[in-house]
Short mmCIF file of C-alpha atoms and ligand atoms in Angstrom, two decimals:
data_model
loop_
_atom_site.label_atom_id
_atom_site.label_comp_id
_atom_site.label_asym_id
_atom_site.label_seq_id
_atom_site.Cartn_x
_atom_site.Cartn_y
_atom_site.Cartn_z
CA MET A 1 114.14 76.47 115.09
CA ASN A 2 112.96 73.23 116.63
CA VAL A 3 109.98 73.99 118.82
CA ALA A 4 109.69 70.48 120.23
CA SER A 5 113.30 70.34 121.43
CA ASN A 6 113.16 73.95 122.70
CA LEU A 7 110.06 73.03 124.70
CA ARG A 8 111.84 70.05 126.21
CA ALA A 9 114.76 72.27 127.21
CA VAL A 10 112.47 74.87 128.79
CA ARG A 11 110.56 72.20 130.70
CA ALA A 12 113.88 70.82 131.94
CA ARG A 13 114.92 74.31 133.13
CA ILE A 14 111.61 74.70 134.98
CA HIS A 15 112.06 71.30 136.57
CA ALA A 16 115.64 72.03 137.65
CA ALA A 17 114.75 75.49 138.99
CA ALA A 18 111.87 74.09 141.02
CA VAL A 19 114.00 71.33 142.49
CA ALA A 20 116.78 73.83 143.29
CA ALA A 21 114.20 75.96 145.12
CA GLY A 22 112.87 72.98 147.05
CA ARG A 23 109.56 73.16 145.21
CA ASP A 24 107.42 70.57 143.43
CA PRO A 25 107.97 71.05 139.66
CA ALA A 26 104.28 70.23 139.13
CA ASP A 27 103.44 73.52 140.87
CA VAL A 28 104.96 75.58 138.04
CA SER A 29 103.02 75.71 134.80
CA LEU A 30 104.30 76.85 131.43
CA LEU A 31 102.62 79.37 129.18
CA ALA A 32 103.94 79.40 125.60
CA VAL A 33 103.90 83.00 124.37
CA GLY A 34 103.09 83.21 120.67
CA LYS A 35 103.74 86.94 120.24
CA ALA A 36 105.04 87.73 116.75
CA GLN A 37 105.31 84.05 115.87
CA PRO A 38 103.83 82.27 112.85
CA ALA A 39 100.86 79.98 113.37
CA ILE A 40 102.96 76.99 112.27
CA ALA A 41 105.20 77.47 115.33
CA LEU A 42 102.23 77.38 117.68
CA GLN A 43 100.94 74.28 115.92
CA ALA A 44 104.33 72.64 116.50
CA ALA A 45 104.13 73.45 120.21
CA TRP A 46 100.62 71.99 120.39
CA ASP A 47 101.84 68.87 118.57
CA ALA A 48 104.63 68.60 121.18
CA GLY A 49 102.05 68.54 123.96
CA GLN A 50 101.90 72.22 124.98
CA ARG A 51 98.33 73.20 125.93
CA ALA A 52 98.47 76.70 127.47
CA PHE A 53 99.30 79.71 125.28
CA GLY A 54 99.72 83.42 125.95
CA GLU A 55 99.02 86.26 123.53
CA ASN A 56 99.73 90.00 123.67
CA TYR A 57 97.90 91.34 120.62
CA LEU A 58 94.35 90.51 119.63
CA GLN A 59 94.91 90.72 115.89
CA GLU A 60 97.52 87.95 116.23
CA ALA A 61 95.65 86.06 118.90
CA VAL A 62 92.34 85.52 117.13
CA PRO A 63 93.78 83.49 114.21
CA HIS A 64 95.90 81.50 116.68
CA ILE A 65 92.82 80.71 118.79
CA ASP A 66 90.89 79.74 115.66
CA LEU A 67 93.75 77.38 114.74
CA LEU A 68 93.98 75.78 118.22
CA PRO A 69 90.54 76.21 119.81
CA ALA A 70 91.09 73.43 122.37
CA ALA A 71 94.15 75.13 123.87
CA GLU A 72 93.86 77.23 127.03
CA TRP A 73 94.25 80.87 125.97
CA HIS A 74 95.72 83.53 128.22
CA PHE A 75 95.78 87.25 127.38
CA ILE A 76 99.00 88.87 128.65
CA GLY A 77 99.04 92.15 126.67
CA ARG A 78 98.19 95.75 127.49
CA MET A 79 94.48 96.15 128.26
CA GLN A 80 92.40 98.45 126.10
CA ALA A 81 88.82 98.98 127.20
CA ASN A 82 87.48 98.92 123.64
CA LYS A 83 88.91 95.38 123.14
CA SER A 84 87.47 93.90 126.31
CA ARG A 85 84.57 92.12 124.63
CA THR A 86 86.86 89.96 122.50
CA LEU A 87 88.91 89.15 125.60
CA ALA A 88 85.81 88.19 127.57
CA GLU A 89 84.58 86.00 124.73
CA ARG A 90 87.73 84.29 123.48
CA PHE A 91 90.08 83.83 126.44
CA ALA A 92 90.12 81.64 129.56
CA TRP A 93 92.50 83.95 131.43
CA VAL A 94 93.43 87.65 131.44
CA HIS A 95 96.68 88.43 133.30
CA THR A 96 96.79 92.18 132.85
CA VAL A 97 93.76 93.62 134.65
CA ASP A 98 94.86 96.91 136.23
CA ARG A 99 91.74 99.02 136.64
CA VAL A 100 88.27 98.66 138.05
CA ARG A 101 86.56 99.78 134.87
CA ILE A 102 88.23 97.01 132.83
CA ALA A 103 87.31 94.40 135.43
CA GLN A 104 83.70 95.53 135.36
CA ARG A 105 83.58 95.43 131.56
CA LEU A 106 85.08 91.92 131.42
CA ASP A 107 82.55 90.77 134.02
CA ALA A 108 79.62 92.27 132.11
CA GLN A 109 80.86 90.92 128.76
CA ARG A 110 81.66 87.34 129.81
CA PRO A 111 79.18 85.22 127.82
CA THR A 112 76.33 83.61 129.71
CA GLY A 113 77.08 79.96 130.39
CA ALA A 114 80.85 80.35 130.06
CA PRO A 115 82.93 79.53 133.15
CA PRO A 116 84.19 82.60 135.03
CA LEU A 117 87.10 84.38 133.36
CA ASN A 118 90.31 83.74 135.33
CA VAL A 119 91.93 87.04 136.23
CA CYS A 120 95.34 88.14 137.45
CA ILE A 121 96.00 91.70 138.54
CA GLN A 122 99.06 93.19 136.90
CA VAL A 123 101.33 94.91 139.37
CA ASN A 124 104.09 97.39 138.60
CA LEU A 125 106.14 97.69 141.76
CA ASP A 126 109.18 99.39 140.25
CA ASP A 127 107.29 102.39 138.78
CA ASP A 128 108.24 101.43 135.24
CA PRO A 129 106.32 103.86 133.02
CA ALA A 130 106.74 101.53 130.02
CA LYS A 131 104.59 98.87 131.68
CA GLY A 132 101.02 98.61 132.78
CA GLY A 133 100.06 97.58 136.27
CA VAL A 134 99.22 99.07 139.63
CA ASP A 135 101.10 99.64 142.87
CA ALA A 136 100.59 97.53 145.97
CA ASP A 137 97.79 99.60 147.51
CA ALA A 138 95.81 99.78 144.28
CA ALA A 139 96.31 96.05 143.71
CA SER A 140 94.84 95.30 147.09
CA ALA A 141 91.76 97.47 146.45
CA LEU A 142 91.35 96.06 142.94
CA ALA A 143 91.60 92.49 144.26
CA ASP A 144 88.59 93.15 146.48
CA VAL A 145 86.59 94.50 143.53
CA VAL A 146 87.49 91.58 141.24
CA ALA A 147 86.72 89.04 143.96
CA GLY A 148 83.17 90.43 144.12
CA LEU A 149 82.41 90.16 140.40
CA PRO A 150 80.46 86.96 139.64
CA ASN A 151 81.79 86.30 136.13
CA LEU A 152 85.44 86.77 137.06
CA ARG A 153 87.56 84.44 139.16
CA LEU A 154 90.44 86.20 140.88
CA ARG A 155 93.51 83.96 140.59
CA GLY A 156 96.58 85.99 141.37
CA LEU A 157 99.19 88.57 140.46
CA MET A 158 101.16 89.06 137.27
CA SER A 159 104.22 91.24 136.83
CA VAL A 160 106.96 92.11 134.34
CA PRO A 161 109.71 93.79 136.37
CA ARG A 162 112.25 95.99 134.60
CA ALA A 163 114.65 93.85 132.56
CA ARG A 164 117.83 93.07 134.50
CA THR A 165 120.65 90.71 133.74
CA ASP A 166 121.96 90.25 137.30
CA ALA A 167 120.33 87.35 139.11
CA ALA A 168 120.30 89.18 142.46
CA GLY A 169 118.40 92.12 140.96
CA GLN A 170 115.94 89.78 139.26
CA ARG A 171 115.34 87.96 142.52
CA ALA A 172 114.79 91.19 144.46
CA ALA A 173 112.19 92.43 141.96
CA PHE A 174 110.32 89.12 142.05
CA ALA A 175 110.56 88.95 145.84
CA ALA A 176 108.63 92.24 146.05
CA VAL A 177 105.80 90.71 143.99
CA ARG A 178 105.86 87.58 146.12
CA GLN A 179 105.65 89.67 149.28
CA LEU A 180 102.49 91.40 148.02
CA TYR A 181 101.02 88.04 146.98
CA ASP A 182 101.64 86.65 150.46
CA ALA A 183 100.22 89.79 152.11
CA LEU A 184 96.98 89.50 150.11
CA ARG A 185 96.67 85.82 150.93
CA ASP A 186 97.34 86.55 154.60
CA ARG A 187 94.34 88.84 154.69
CA GLY A 188 92.15 86.17 153.11
CA VAL A 189 92.21 87.01 149.39
CA PRO A 190 92.08 83.58 147.71
CA LEU A 191 95.02 83.67 145.27
CA ASP A 192 96.73 80.62 143.75
CA THR A 193 98.65 82.09 140.80
CA LEU A 194 101.88 84.05 140.70
CA SER A 195 102.51 84.84 137.01
CA ILE A 196 106.16 85.95 136.87
CA GLY A 197 109.17 84.90 134.82
CA MET A 198 110.11 85.02 131.14
CA SER A 199 112.90 83.47 129.04
CA ALA A 200 115.72 85.44 130.66
CA ASP A 201 114.63 85.18 134.28
CA LEU A 202 112.50 82.08 134.78
CA GLU A 203 114.95 80.61 137.32
CA ALA A 204 114.79 83.73 139.53
CA ALA A 205 110.99 83.79 139.23
CA ILE A 206 110.65 80.15 140.26
CA ALA A 207 112.98 80.76 143.20
CA ALA A 208 110.61 83.59 144.24
CA GLY A 209 107.54 81.34 143.99
CA ALA A 210 106.25 81.64 140.41
CA THR A 211 103.39 79.23 139.71
CA LEU A 212 103.27 80.14 136.03
CA VAL A 213 106.08 81.31 133.75
CA ARG A 214 105.44 82.97 130.38
CA ILE A 215 108.02 81.91 127.79
CA GLY A 216 108.29 83.11 124.19
CA THR A 217 111.83 83.42 122.84
CA ASP A 218 113.27 80.26 124.36
CA ILE A 219 110.47 78.15 122.86
CA PHE A 220 109.92 79.81 119.49
CA GLY A 221 113.18 81.66 118.83
CA PRO A 222 113.57 85.40 118.24
CA ARG A 223 110.43 87.29 117.31
CA ARG A 224 110.04 88.12 113.62
C1 PLP B 1 106.73 88.75 125.30
C2 PLP B 1 106.26 88.46 126.66
C3 PLP B 1 106.65 87.30 127.33
C4 PLP B 1 107.66 86.30 126.77
O1 PLP B 1 108.90 86.91 126.76
P1 PLP B 1 110.23 86.09 126.31
O2 PLP B 1 111.33 86.90 126.86
O3 PLP B 1 110.20 86.06 124.82
O4 PLP B 1 110.15 84.74 126.89
C5 PLP B 1 106.12 87.07 128.59
N1 PLP B 1 105.26 87.93 129.16
C6 PLP B 1 104.85 89.05 128.54
C7 PLP B 1 103.89 89.96 129.23
C8 PLP B 1 105.35 89.36 127.29
O5 PLP B 1 104.97 90.50 126.68
#
């Protein structure tokens, strides 16, 4: 595994996908997902210039954050209310907010003096019971709640559609998320982040308007 060359290849794919979609490659940022990876791999990504990292599990995340405290840390895992304090204290972003109670806890637990916690609402538009996230109506209501909480900064939507290998199916699933994103913006909700796309489908996500892709396997290799 060569993290530096994998990172170069992923950045080149992002660049090519953005250009193919008629978009500015600078409008798509890359989150390196350290799930089930050794700390040495994250260090190699940092050394290769990667600055934003995503984590799914707190017990893995905390040692990674301690190793690379200057990185920008994004939580992308399932939300558990009893873990919200650590999220509010240690992360810059949480992508997986899907209920009012969690949003209120993160707001209350954000340390005084810290910048607002950046929040994406996780949406689940294909009723996948294996995933968290809310439907379109609930996302719209939750966006209004989050936008009113002083220690949170509503940034956008995040989604993990059902895994598909056909590009047309991937595009259709991402297009539904994009449609909701546009609808919220059209009614004045100030969103600037569409967090969609992983190793297998980043091209389809960028074609649909992703502003942030979350990549694990294609940077770090298979999970241990
Ligand atoms: C694991 C994970 C990723 C990265 O997936 P890869 O297919 O390894 O790139 C992205 N987002 C979420 C929410 C994940 O759980």
